[in-house]
């Protein structure tokens, strides 16, 4: 699920220079981008042809070719890119993680996996597909926590075609961001789950109780509504979490048995580098990775310092 120590404990002999690694990673990233771009263009063209000409053979050729480009060009390039980064930079990643959050326990005590995410119900809408990457567990200023990059998706069937006489299956992304678990951080009496209602919104002042109820629902572990138990301090915490970056929006927040679990939609990547980063810049990869660890520390500080976790009421 996450990076383990022995994944990177390889000898230094035979390692690439930064220049060699830059060339290799750049080539992989370029092939991945070309495969995805051409694949998407062909699939979209096939969908347009379905509505305009209804030529089944042409549609199948375009769609299958687009899918093949993704599977045979983009996917292998992506796999090779990740393997190269782990092989050549894994030692650095491992050292920075240990320096920031200490050694990781094995097995994990705060796992983030399909089973946990399904049971926790961080998303108000059920998912059918789940991807968890870069899982790590450690300590920050005495706080035991775990975090991972997570994507939740579901399969949707809907009518399509000029006369709505066909059925189309598509995959919808429900959540893409980070999930964080914190041990023993809040009052034991707190029992609340806050979920995003998936209503389109701007960066409203959700510290207002009326606006908060418009966008979020709250309930206890027994399923009973708890909207009236959401305090001003908790609304302020959610507002601060969403203000932590321009792309951040709360998907779910659980306060129960003294623990906290957070699902935050965001482009921020924990213990990794963003997809759009030019991988030819090896120093840039190192800086982004270290910055992602600093970002997690700042997020944990923001949560820990919130009076919403003390259990006090307005």
PDB file of N, CA and C in Angstrom, residues 145-245:
ATOM      1  N   UNK A 145      -0.270   9.504  13.422  1.00  0.00           N
ATOM      2  CA  UNK A 145      -1.161   9.741  12.287  1.00  0.00           C
ATOM      3  C   UNK A 145      -0.769   8.833  11.122  1.00  0.00           C
ATOM      4  N   UNK A 146      -1.686   8.717  10.186  1.00  0.00           N
ATOM      5  CA  UNK A 146      -1.387   8.071   8.910  1.00  0.00           C
ATOM      6  C   UNK A 146      -2.046   8.896   7.818  1.00  0.00           C
ATOM      7  N   UNK A 147      -1.508   8.797   6.604  1.00  0.00           N
ATOM      8  CA  UNK A 147      -2.045   9.571   5.486  1.00  0.00           C
ATOM      9  C   UNK A 147      -1.772   8.837   4.183  1.00  0.00           C
ATOM     10  N   UNK A 148      -2.589   9.108   3.188  1.00  0.00           N
ATOM     11  CA  UNK A 148      -2.423   8.489   1.866  1.00  0.00           C
ATOM     12  C   UNK A 148      -3.138   9.336   0.827  1.00  0.00           C
ATOM     13  N   UNK A 149      -2.691   9.182  -0.422  1.00  0.00           N
ATOM     14  CA  UNK A 149      -3.408   9.777  -1.550  1.00  0.00           C
ATOM     15  C   UNK A 149      -4.463   8.777  -1.996  1.00  0.00           C
ATOM     16  N   UNK A 150      -5.699   9.232  -2.103  1.00  0.00           N
ATOM     17  CA  UNK A 150      -6.823   8.322  -2.357  1.00  0.00           C
ATOM     18  C   UNK A 150      -7.685   8.844  -3.496  1.00  0.00           C
ATOM     19  N   UNK A 151      -8.179   7.917  -4.313  1.00  0.00           N
ATOM     20  CA  UNK A 151      -9.180   8.254  -5.331  1.00  0.00           C
ATOM     21  C   UNK A 151     -10.321   7.249  -5.227  1.00  0.00           C
ATOM     22  N   UNK A 152     -11.547   7.770  -5.116  1.00  0.00           N
ATOM     23  CA  UNK A 152     -12.744   6.942  -5.049  1.00  0.00           C
ATOM     24  C   UNK A 152     -13.593   7.195  -6.298  1.00  0.00           C
ATOM     25  N   UNK A 153     -14.057   6.119  -6.913  1.00  0.00           N
ATOM     26  CA  UNK A 153     -14.854   6.236  -8.131  1.00  0.00           C
ATOM     27  C   UNK A 153     -16.081   5.334  -8.036  1.00  0.00           C
ATOM     28  N   UNK A 154     -17.070   5.601  -8.874  1.00  0.00           N
ATOM     29  CA  UNK A 154     -18.230   4.723  -8.971  1.00  0.00           C
ATOM     30  C   UNK A 154     -18.634   4.569 -10.425  1.00  0.00           C
ATOM     31  N   UNK A 155     -19.262   3.443 -10.733  1.00  0.00           N
ATOM     32  CA  UNK A 155     -19.743   3.161 -12.086  1.00  0.00           C
ATOM     33  C   UNK A 155     -21.188   3.622 -12.197  1.00  0.00           C
ATOM     34  N   UNK A 156     -21.458   4.393 -13.238  1.00  0.00           N
ATOM     35  CA  UNK A 156     -22.792   4.954 -13.436  1.00  0.00           C
ATOM     36  C   UNK A 156     -23.321   4.502 -14.788  1.00  0.00           C
ATOM     37  N   UNK A 157     -24.554   4.042 -14.804  1.00  0.00           N
ATOM     38  CA  UNK A 157     -25.225   3.693 -16.058  1.00  0.00           C
ATOM     39  C   UNK A 157     -26.281   4.743 -16.355  1.00  0.00           C
ATOM     40  N   UNK A 158     -26.266   5.262 -17.584  1.00  0.00           N
ATOM     41  CA  UNK A 158     -27.249   6.272 -17.961  1.00  0.00           C
ATOM     42  C   UNK A 158     -27.628   6.127 -19.423  1.00  0.00           C
ATOM     43  N   UNK A 159     -28.789   6.644 -19.752  1.00  0.00           N
ATOM     44  CA  UNK A 159     -29.271   6.559 -21.138  1.00  0.00           C
ATOM     45  C   UNK A 159     -28.492   7.498 -22.038  1.00  0.00           C
ATOM     46  N   UNK A 160     -28.312   7.096 -23.292  1.00  0.00           N
ATOM     47  CA  UNK A 160     -27.596   7.923 -24.250  1.00  0.00           C
ATOM     48  C   UNK A 160     -28.212   7.736 -25.630  1.00  0.00           C
ATOM     49  N   UNK A 161     -27.658   8.447 -26.603  1.00  0.00           N
ATOM     50  CA  UNK A 161     -28.174   8.354 -27.963  1.00  0.00           C
ATOM     51  C   UNK A 161     -29.186   9.446 -28.244  1.00  0.00           C
ATOM     52  N   UNK A 162     -29.467   9.699 -29.509  1.00  0.00           N
ATOM     53  CA  UNK A 162     -30.392  10.770 -29.903  1.00  0.00           C
ATOM     54  C   UNK A 162     -31.781  10.612 -29.289  1.00  0.00           C
ATOM     55  N   UNK A 163     -32.227   9.371 -29.117  1.00  0.00           N
ATOM     56  CA  UNK A 163     -33.565   9.119 -28.597  1.00  0.00           C
ATOM     57  C   UNK A 163     -33.545   8.492 -27.205  1.00  0.00           C
ATOM     58  N   UNK A 164     -32.408   8.597 -26.544  1.00  0.00           N
ATOM     59  CA  UNK A 164     -32.250   7.977 -25.223  1.00  0.00           C
ATOM     60  C   UNK A 164     -32.600   6.496 -25.234  1.00  0.00           C
ATOM     61  N   UNK A 165     -32.251   5.835 -26.355  1.00  0.00           N
ATOM     62  CA  UNK A 165     -32.608   4.427 -26.505  1.00  0.00           C
ATOM     63  C   UNK A 165     -31.432   3.491 -26.231  1.00  0.00           C
ATOM     64  N   UNK A 166     -30.290   4.054 -25.819  1.00  0.00           N
ATOM     65  CA  UNK A 166     -29.114   3.235 -25.493  1.00  0.00           C
ATOM     66  C   UNK A 166     -28.695   3.484 -24.043  1.00  0.00           C
ATOM     67  N   UNK A 167     -27.966   2.515 -23.501  1.00  0.00           N
ATOM     68  CA  UNK A 167     -27.418   2.674 -22.166  1.00  0.00           C
ATOM     69  C   UNK A 167     -25.903   2.818 -22.252  1.00  0.00           C
ATOM     70  N   UNK A 168     -25.374   3.744 -21.511  1.00  0.00           N
ATOM     71  CA  UNK A 168     -23.937   3.987 -21.508  1.00  0.00           C
ATOM     72  C   UNK A 168     -23.410   3.851 -20.078  1.00  0.00           C
ATOM     73  N   UNK A 169     -22.287   3.161 -19.945  1.00  0.00           N
ATOM     74  CA  UNK A 169     -21.648   3.010 -18.640  1.00  0.00           C
ATOM     75  C   UNK A 169     -20.432   3.919 -18.576  1.00  0.00           C
ATOM     76  N   UNK A 170     -20.346   4.682 -17.522  1.00  0.00           N
ATOM     77  CA  UNK A 170     -19.196   5.576 -17.370  1.00  0.00           C
ATOM     78  C   UNK A 170     -18.716   5.533 -15.916  1.00  0.00           C
ATOM     79  N   UNK A 171     -17.473   5.948 -15.721  1.00  0.00           N
ATOM     80  CA  UNK A 171     -16.891   5.985 -14.378  1.00  0.00           C
ATOM     81  C   UNK A 171     -16.840   7.428 -13.898  1.00  0.00           C
ATOM     82  N   UNK A 172     -17.348   7.658 -12.717  1.00  0.00           N
ATOM     83  CA  UNK A 172     -17.419   8.999 -12.143  1.00  0.00           C
ATOM     84  C   UNK A 172     -16.503   9.075 -10.921  1.00  0.00           C
ATOM     85  N   UNK A 173     -15.647  10.092 -10.871  1.00  0.00           N
ATOM     86  CA  UNK A 173     -14.762  10.287  -9.729  1.00  0.00           C
ATOM     87  C   UNK A 173     -15.511  11.010  -8.619  1.00  0.00           C
ATOM     88  N   UNK A 174     -15.597  10.369  -7.460  1.00  0.00           N
ATOM     89  CA  UNK A 174     -16.270  10.954  -6.310  1.00  0.00           C
ATOM     90  C   UNK A 174     -15.307  11.763  -5.451  1.00  0.00           C
ATOM     91  N   UNK A 175     -14.073  11.280  -5.362  1.00  0.00           N
ATOM     92  CA  UNK A 175     -13.106  11.918  -4.480  1.00  0.00           C
ATOM     93  C   UNK A 175     -11.702  11.689  -5.006  1.00  0.00           C
ATOM     94  N   UNK A 176     -10.892  12.740  -4.980  1.00  0.00           N
ATOM     95  CA  UNK A 176      -9.470  12.621  -5.307  1.00  0.00           C
ATOM     96  C   UNK A 176      -8.713  13.603  -4.408  1.00  0.00           C
ATOM     97  N   UNK A 177      -7.945  13.055  -3.498  1.00  0.00           N
ATOM     98  CA  UNK A 177      -7.224  13.913  -2.577  1.00  0.00           C
ATOM     99  C   UNK A 177      -6.505  13.101  -1.522  1.00  0.00           C
ATOM    100  N   UNK A 178      -6.473  13.623  -0.299  1.00  0.00           N
ATOM    101  CA  UNK A 178      -5.767  12.932   0.781  1.00  0.00           C
ATOM    102  C   UNK A 178      -6.744  12.498   1.869  1.00  0.00           C
ATOM    103  N   UNK A 179      -6.442  11.358   2.464  1.00  0.00           N
ATOM    104  CA  UNK A 179      -7.157  10.889   3.647  1.00  0.00           C
ATOM    105  C   UNK A 179      -6.141  10.849   4.787  1.00  0.00           C
ATOM    106  N   UNK A 180      -6.515  11.422   5.924  1.00  0.00           N
ATOM    107  CA  UNK A 180      -5.629  11.504   7.087  1.00  0.00           C
ATOM    108  C   UNK A 180      -6.352  10.932   8.296  1.00  0.00           C
ATOM    109  N   UNK A 181      -5.661  10.080   9.046  1.00  0.00           N
ATOM    110  CA  UNK A 181      -6.185   9.554  10.312  1.00  0.00           C
ATOM    111  C   UNK A 181      -5.283  10.022  11.453  1.00  0.00           C
ATOM    112  N   UNK A 182      -5.894  10.504  12.554  1.00  0.00           N
ATOM    113  CA  UNK A 182      -5.138  10.960  13.723  1.00  0.00           C
ATOM    114  C   UNK A 182      -5.637  10.224  14.956  1.00  0.00           C
ATOM    115  N   UNK A 183      -4.712   9.716  15.756  1.00  0.00           N
ATOM    116  CA  UNK A 183      -5.047   8.917  16.934  1.00  0.00           C
ATOM    117  C   UNK A 183      -5.055   9.773  18.192  1.00  0.00           C
ATOM    118  N   UNK A 184      -6.146   9.657  18.994  1.00  0.00           N
ATOM    119  CA  UNK A 184      -6.217  10.321  20.285  1.00  0.00           C
ATOM    120  C   UNK A 184      -6.074  11.822  20.218  1.00  0.00           C
ATOM    121  N   UNK A 185      -6.721  12.453  19.248  1.00  0.00           N
ATOM    122  CA  UNK A 185      -6.545  13.891  19.044  1.00  0.00           C
ATOM    123  C   UNK A 185      -7.713  14.713  19.570  1.00  0.00           C
ATOM    124  N   UNK A 186      -8.891  14.088  19.756  1.00  0.00           N
ATOM    125  CA  UNK A 186     -10.055  14.870  20.148  1.00  0.00           C
ATOM    126  C   UNK A 186     -10.757  14.263  21.363  1.00  0.00           C
ATOM    127  N   UNK A 187     -11.735  14.971  21.884  1.00  0.00           N
ATOM    128  CA  UNK A 187     -12.469  14.553  23.071  1.00  0.00           C
ATOM    129  C   UNK A 187     -13.200  13.235  22.805  1.00  0.00           C
ATOM    130  N   UNK A 188     -13.150  12.333  23.786  1.00  0.00           N
ATOM    131  CA  UNK A 188     -13.770  11.009  23.626  1.00  0.00           C
ATOM    132  C   UNK A 188     -15.286  11.095  23.473  1.00  0.00           C
ATOM    133  N   UNK A 189     -15.887  12.175  23.963  1.00  0.00           N
ATOM    134  CA  UNK A 189     -17.340  12.312  23.887  1.00  0.00           C
ATOM    135  C   UNK A 189     -17.822  12.693  22.495  1.00  0.00           C
ATOM    136  N   UNK A 190     -16.936  13.185  21.657  1.00  0.00           N
ATOM    137  CA  UNK A 190     -17.345  13.599  20.316  1.00  0.00           C
ATOM    138  C   UNK A 190     -17.711  12.395  19.458  1.00  0.00           C
ATOM    139  N   UNK A 191     -18.845  12.469  18.792  1.00  0.00           N
ATOM    140  CA  UNK A 191     -19.318  11.399  17.906  1.00  0.00           C
ATOM    141  C   UNK A 191     -20.044  12.060  16.745  1.00  0.00           C
ATOM    142  N   UNK A 192     -19.312  12.307  15.671  1.00  0.00           N
ATOM    143  CA  UNK A 192     -19.910  13.040  14.549  1.00  0.00           C
ATOM    144  C   UNK A 192     -19.194  12.735  13.246  1.00  0.00           C
ATOM    145  N   UNK A 193     -19.983  12.597  12.200  1.00  0.00           N
ATOM    146  CA  UNK A 193     -19.456  12.495  10.837  1.00  0.00           C
ATOM    147  C   UNK A 193     -20.051  13.622  10.009  1.00  0.00           C
ATOM    148  N   UNK A 194     -19.208  14.394   9.365  1.00  0.00           N
ATOM    149  CA  UNK A 194     -19.650  15.486   8.492  1.00  0.00           C
ATOM    150  C   UNK A 194     -19.319  15.098   7.056  1.00  0.00           C
ATOM    151  N   UNK A 195     -20.331  15.129   6.186  1.00  0.00           N
ATOM    152  CA  UNK A 195     -20.148  14.757   4.772  1.00  0.00           C
ATOM    153  C   UNK A 195     -20.548  15.887   3.845  1.00  0.00           C
ATOM    154  N   UNK A 196     -19.786  16.036   2.776  1.00  0.00           N
ATOM    155  CA  UNK A 196     -20.135  16.981   1.718  1.00  0.00           C
ATOM    156  C   UNK A 196     -21.382  16.474   1.002  1.00  0.00           C
ATOM    157  N   UNK A 197     -22.305  17.374   0.697  1.00  0.00           N
ATOM    158  CA  UNK A 197     -23.557  17.001   0.018  1.00  0.00           C
ATOM    159  C   UNK A 197     -23.405  16.994  -1.500  1.00  0.00           C
ATOM    160  N   UNK A 198     -22.184  17.239  -2.015  1.00  0.00           N
ATOM    161  CA  UNK A 198     -21.887  17.239  -3.449  1.00  0.00           C
ATOM    162  C   UNK A 198     -22.721  18.271  -4.215  1.00  0.00           C
ATOM    163  N   UNK A 199     -22.976  19.408  -3.579  1.00  0.00           N
ATOM    164  CA  UNK A 199     -23.640  20.504  -4.271  1.00  0.00           C
ATOM    165  C   UNK A 199     -22.589  21.485  -4.753  1.00  0.00           C
ATOM    166  N   UNK A 200     -22.751  21.930  -5.982  1.00  0.00           N
ATOM    167  CA  UNK A 200     -21.762  22.853  -6.541  1.00  0.00           C
ATOM    168  C   UNK A 200     -21.749  24.143  -5.736  1.00  0.00           C
ATOM    169  N   UNK A 201     -20.561  24.582  -5.384  1.00  0.00           N
ATOM    170  CA  UNK A 201     -20.457  25.775  -4.566  1.00  0.00           C
ATOM    171  C   UNK A 201     -19.135  26.484  -4.787  1.00  0.00           C
ATOM    172  N   UNK A 202     -19.116  27.734  -4.378  1.00  0.00           N
ATOM    173  CA  UNK A 202     -17.893  28.513  -4.409  1.00  0.00           C
ATOM    174  C   UNK A 202     -17.313  28.519  -2.999  1.00  0.00           C
ATOM    175  N   UNK A 203     -16.269  29.302  -2.803  1.00  0.00           N
ATOM    176  CA  UNK A 203     -15.645  29.382  -1.481  1.00  0.00           C
ATOM    177  C   UNK A 203     -16.506  30.282  -0.578  1.00  0.00           C
ATOM    178  N   UNK A 204     -17.696  29.764  -0.226  1.00  0.00           N
ATOM    179  CA  UNK A 204     -18.597  30.534   0.623  1.00  0.00           C
ATOM    180  C   UNK A 204     -18.070  30.595   2.052  1.00  0.00           C
ATOM    181  N   UNK A 205     -18.631  31.515   2.835  1.00  0.00           N
ATOM    182  CA  UNK A 205     -18.301  31.585   4.250  1.00  0.00           C
ATOM    183  C   UNK A 205     -19.131  30.528   4.976  1.00  0.00           C
ATOM    184  N   UNK A 206     -18.595  29.317   5.032  1.00  0.00           N
ATOM    185  CA  UNK A 206     -19.360  28.216   5.606  1.00  0.00           C
ATOM    186  C   UNK A 206     -19.330  28.223   7.135  1.00  0.00           C
ATOM    187  N   UNK A 207     -18.736  29.268   7.740  1.00  0.00           N
ATOM    188  CA  UNK A 207     -18.857  29.396   9.186  1.00  0.00           C
ATOM    189  C   UNK A 207     -20.280  29.803   9.560  1.00  0.00           C
ATOM    190  N   UNK A 208     -21.039  30.301   8.591  1.00  0.00           N
ATOM    191  CA  UNK A 208     -22.451  30.601   8.797  1.00  0.00           C
ATOM    192  C   UNK A 208     -23.222  29.289   8.860  1.00  0.00           C
ATOM    193  N   UNK A 209     -24.028  29.089   9.885  1.00  0.00           N
ATOM    194  CA  UNK A 209     -24.700  27.808  10.110  1.00  0.00           C
ATOM    195  C   UNK A 209     -25.671  27.450   8.985  1.00  0.00           C
ATOM    196  N   UNK A 210     -26.348  28.440   8.432  1.00  0.00           N
ATOM    197  CA  UNK A 210     -27.308  28.168   7.357  1.00  0.00           C
ATOM    198  C   UNK A 210     -26.592  27.688   6.105  1.00  0.00           C
ATOM    199  N   UNK A 211     -25.511  28.371   5.740  1.00  0.00           N
ATOM    200  CA  UNK A 211     -24.740  27.955   4.567  1.00  0.00           C
ATOM    201  C   UNK A 211     -24.077  26.596   4.790  1.00  0.00           C
ATOM    202  N   UNK A 212     -23.628  26.349   5.999  1.00  0.00           N
ATOM    203  CA  UNK A 212     -22.982  25.066   6.293  1.00  0.00           C
ATOM    204  C   UNK A 212     -23.967  23.926   6.095  1.00  0.00           C
ATOM    205  N   UNK A 213     -25.188  24.073   6.594  1.00  0.00           N
ATOM    206  CA  UNK A 213     -26.201  23.014   6.452  1.00  0.00           C
ATOM    207  C   UNK A 213     -26.614  22.830   4.997  1.00  0.00           C
ATOM    208  N   UNK A 214     -26.450  23.874   4.201  1.00  0.00           N
ATOM    209  CA  UNK A 214     -26.786  23.767   2.780  1.00  0.00           C
ATOM    210  C   UNK A 214     -25.805  22.854   2.056  1.00  0.00           C
ATOM    211  N   UNK A 215     -24.553  22.861   2.492  1.00  0.00           N
ATOM    212  CA  UNK A 215     -23.506  22.130   1.786  1.00  0.00           C
ATOM    213  C   UNK A 215     -23.046  20.851   2.479  1.00  0.00           C
ATOM    214  N   UNK A 216     -23.313  20.729   3.791  1.00  0.00           N
ATOM    215  CA  UNK A 216     -22.837  19.563   4.537  1.00  0.00           C
ATOM    216  C   UNK A 216     -23.955  18.967   5.378  1.00  0.00           C
ATOM    217  N   UNK A 217     -23.859  17.655   5.594  1.00  0.00           N
ATOM    218  CA  UNK A 217     -24.763  16.973   6.525  1.00  0.00           C
ATOM    219  C   UNK A 217     -23.932  16.366   7.633  1.00  0.00           C
ATOM    220  N   UNK A 218     -24.512  16.291   8.834  1.00  0.00           N
ATOM    221  CA  UNK A 218     -23.814  15.724   9.987  1.00  0.00           C
ATOM    222  C   UNK A 218     -24.696  14.657  10.630  1.00  0.00           C
ATOM    223  N   UNK A 219     -24.072  13.559  11.038  1.00  0.00           N
ATOM    224  CA  UNK A 219     -24.807  12.509  11.737  1.00  0.00           C
ATOM    225  C   UNK A 219     -23.894  11.794  12.724  1.00  0.00           C
ATOM    226  N   UNK A 220     -24.492  11.090  13.669  1.00  0.00           N
ATOM    227  CA  UNK A 220     -23.744  10.335  14.655  1.00  0.00           C
ATOM    228  C   UNK A 220     -23.515   8.916  14.148  1.00  0.00           C
ATOM    229  N   UNK A 221     -22.782   8.139  14.922  1.00  0.00           N
ATOM    230  CA  UNK A 221     -22.465   6.769  14.507  1.00  0.00           C
ATOM    231  C   UNK A 221     -23.701   5.886  14.436  1.00  0.00           C
ATOM    232  N   UNK A 222     -24.762   6.249  15.186  1.00  0.00           N
ATOM    233  CA  UNK A 222     -26.013   5.471  15.127  1.00  0.00           C
ATOM    234  C   UNK A 222     -26.917   5.903  13.981  1.00  0.00           C
ATOM    235  N   UNK A 223     -26.442   6.854  13.158  1.00  0.00           N
ATOM    236  CA  UNK A 223     -27.192   7.294  11.993  1.00  0.00           C
ATOM    237  C   UNK A 223     -28.103   8.484  12.233  1.00  0.00           C
ATOM    238  N   UNK A 224     -28.266   8.899  13.475  1.00  0.00           N
ATOM    239  CA  UNK A 224     -29.158  10.016  13.781  1.00  0.00           C
ATOM    240  C   UNK A 224     -28.519  11.334  13.354  1.00  0.00           C
ATOM    241  N   UNK A 225     -29.362  12.239  12.862  1.00  0.00           N
ATOM    242  CA  UNK A 225     -28.878  13.541  12.403  1.00  0.00           C
ATOM    243  C   UNK A 225     -28.237  14.314  13.547  1.00  0.00           C
ATOM    244  N   UNK A 226     -27.181  15.050  13.220  1.00  0.00           N
ATOM    245  CA  UNK A 226     -26.465  15.815  14.240  1.00  0.00           C
ATOM    246  C   UNK A 226     -26.136  17.218  13.748  1.00  0.00           C
ATOM    247  N   UNK A 227     -26.932  17.726  12.809  1.00  0.00           N
ATOM    248  CA  UNK A 227     -26.660  19.065  12.267  1.00  0.00           C
ATOM    249  C   UNK A 227     -26.664  20.128  13.351  1.00  0.00           C
ATOM    250  N   UNK A 228     -27.555  19.974  14.338  1.00  0.00           N
ATOM    251  CA  UNK A 228     -27.656  20.977  15.394  1.00  0.00           C
ATOM    252  C   UNK A 228     -26.501  20.899  16.392  1.00  0.00           C
ATOM    253  N   UNK A 229     -25.658  19.855  16.264  1.00  0.00           N
ATOM    254  CA  UNK A 229     -24.513  19.701  17.164  1.00  0.00           C
ATOM    255  C   UNK A 229     -23.209  20.222  16.549  1.00  0.00           C
ATOM    256  N   UNK A 230     -23.278  20.697  15.328  1.00  0.00           N
ATOM    257  CA  UNK A 230     -22.090  21.267  14.679  1.00  0.00           C
ATOM    258  C   UNK A 230     -21.839  22.648  15.258  1.00  0.00           C
ATOM    259  N   UNK A 231     -20.715  22.790  15.926  1.00  0.00           N
ATOM    260  CA  UNK A 231     -20.400  24.042  16.604  1.00  0.00           C
ATOM    261  C   UNK A 231     -19.755  25.051  15.662  1.00  0.00           C
ATOM    262  N   UNK A 232     -19.701  26.278  16.127  1.00  0.00           N
ATOM    263  CA  UNK A 232     -19.026  27.332  15.372  1.00  0.00           C
ATOM    264  C   UNK A 232     -17.553  26.978  15.177  1.00  0.00           C
ATOM    265  N   UNK A 233     -16.953  26.387  16.216  1.00  0.00           N
ATOM    266  CA  UNK A 233     -15.536  26.003  16.123  1.00  0.00           C
ATOM    267  C   UNK A 233     -15.311  24.956  15.046  1.00  0.00           C
ATOM    268  N   UNK A 234     -16.252  24.019  14.910  1.00  0.00           N
ATOM    269  CA  UNK A 234     -16.101  22.975  13.890  1.00  0.00           C
ATOM    270  C   UNK A 234     -16.270  23.563  12.497  1.00  0.00           C
ATOM    271  N   UNK A 235     -17.214  24.488  12.350  1.00  0.00           N
ATOM    272  CA  UNK A 235     -17.388  25.135  11.050  1.00  0.00           C
ATOM    273  C   UNK A 235     -16.138  25.929  10.691  1.00  0.00           C
ATOM    274  N   UNK A 236     -15.538  26.563  11.676  1.00  0.00           N
ATOM    275  CA  UNK A 236     -14.306  27.322  11.427  1.00  0.00           C
ATOM    276  C   UNK A 236     -13.159  26.391  11.040  1.00  0.00           C
ATOM    277  N   UNK A 237     -13.111  25.203  11.643  1.00  0.00           N
ATOM    278  CA  UNK A 237     -12.075  24.235  11.271  1.00  0.00           C
ATOM    279  C   UNK A 237     -12.249  23.806   9.816  1.00  0.00           C
ATOM    280  N   UNK A 238     -13.483  23.517   9.409  1.00  0.00           N
ATOM    281  CA  UNK A 238     -13.737  23.129   8.020  1.00  0.00           C
ATOM    282  C   UNK A 238     -13.356  24.261   7.074  1.00  0.00           C
ATOM    283  N   UNK A 239     -13.693  25.493   7.462  1.00  0.00           N
ATOM    284  CA  UNK A 239     -13.340  26.652   6.631  1.00  0.00           C
ATOM    285  C   UNK A 239     -11.827  26.758   6.471  1.00  0.00           C
ATOM    286  N   UNK A 240     -11.077  26.539   7.558  1.00  0.00           N
ATOM    287  CA  UNK A 240      -9.616  26.627   7.496  1.00  0.00           C
ATOM    288  C   UNK A 240      -9.031  25.496   6.652  1.00  0.00           C
ATOM    289  N   UNK A 241      -9.607  24.309   6.756  1.00  0.00           N
ATOM    290  CA  UNK A 241      -9.139  23.186   5.949  1.00  0.00           C
ATOM    291  C   UNK A 241      -9.313  23.483   4.461  1.00  0.00           C
ATOM    292  N   UNK A 242     -10.439  24.066   4.118  1.00  0.00           N
ATOM    293  CA  UNK A 242     -10.693  24.383   2.715  1.00  0.00           C
ATOM    294  C   UNK A 242      -9.851  25.567   2.242  1.00  0.00           C
ATOM    295  N   UNK A 243      -9.470  26.430   3.166  1.00  0.00           N
ATOM    296  CA  UNK A 243      -8.644  27.586   2.815  1.00  0.00           C
ATOM    297  C   UNK A 243      -7.164  27.228   2.772  1.00  0.00           C
ATOM    298  N   UNK A 244      -6.822  25.975   3.140  1.00  0.00           N
ATOM    299  CA  UNK A 244      -5.410  25.575   3.169  1.00  0.00           C
ATOM    300  C   UNK A 244      -4.790  25.576   1.778  1.00  0.00           C
ATOM    301  N   UNK A 245      -5.611  25.442   0.739  1.00  0.00           N
ATOM    302  CA  UNK A 245      -5.138  25.610  -0.640  1.00  0.00           C
ATOM    303  C   UNK A 245      -6.333  25.964  -1.509  1.00  0.00           C
TER     304      UNK A 245
END
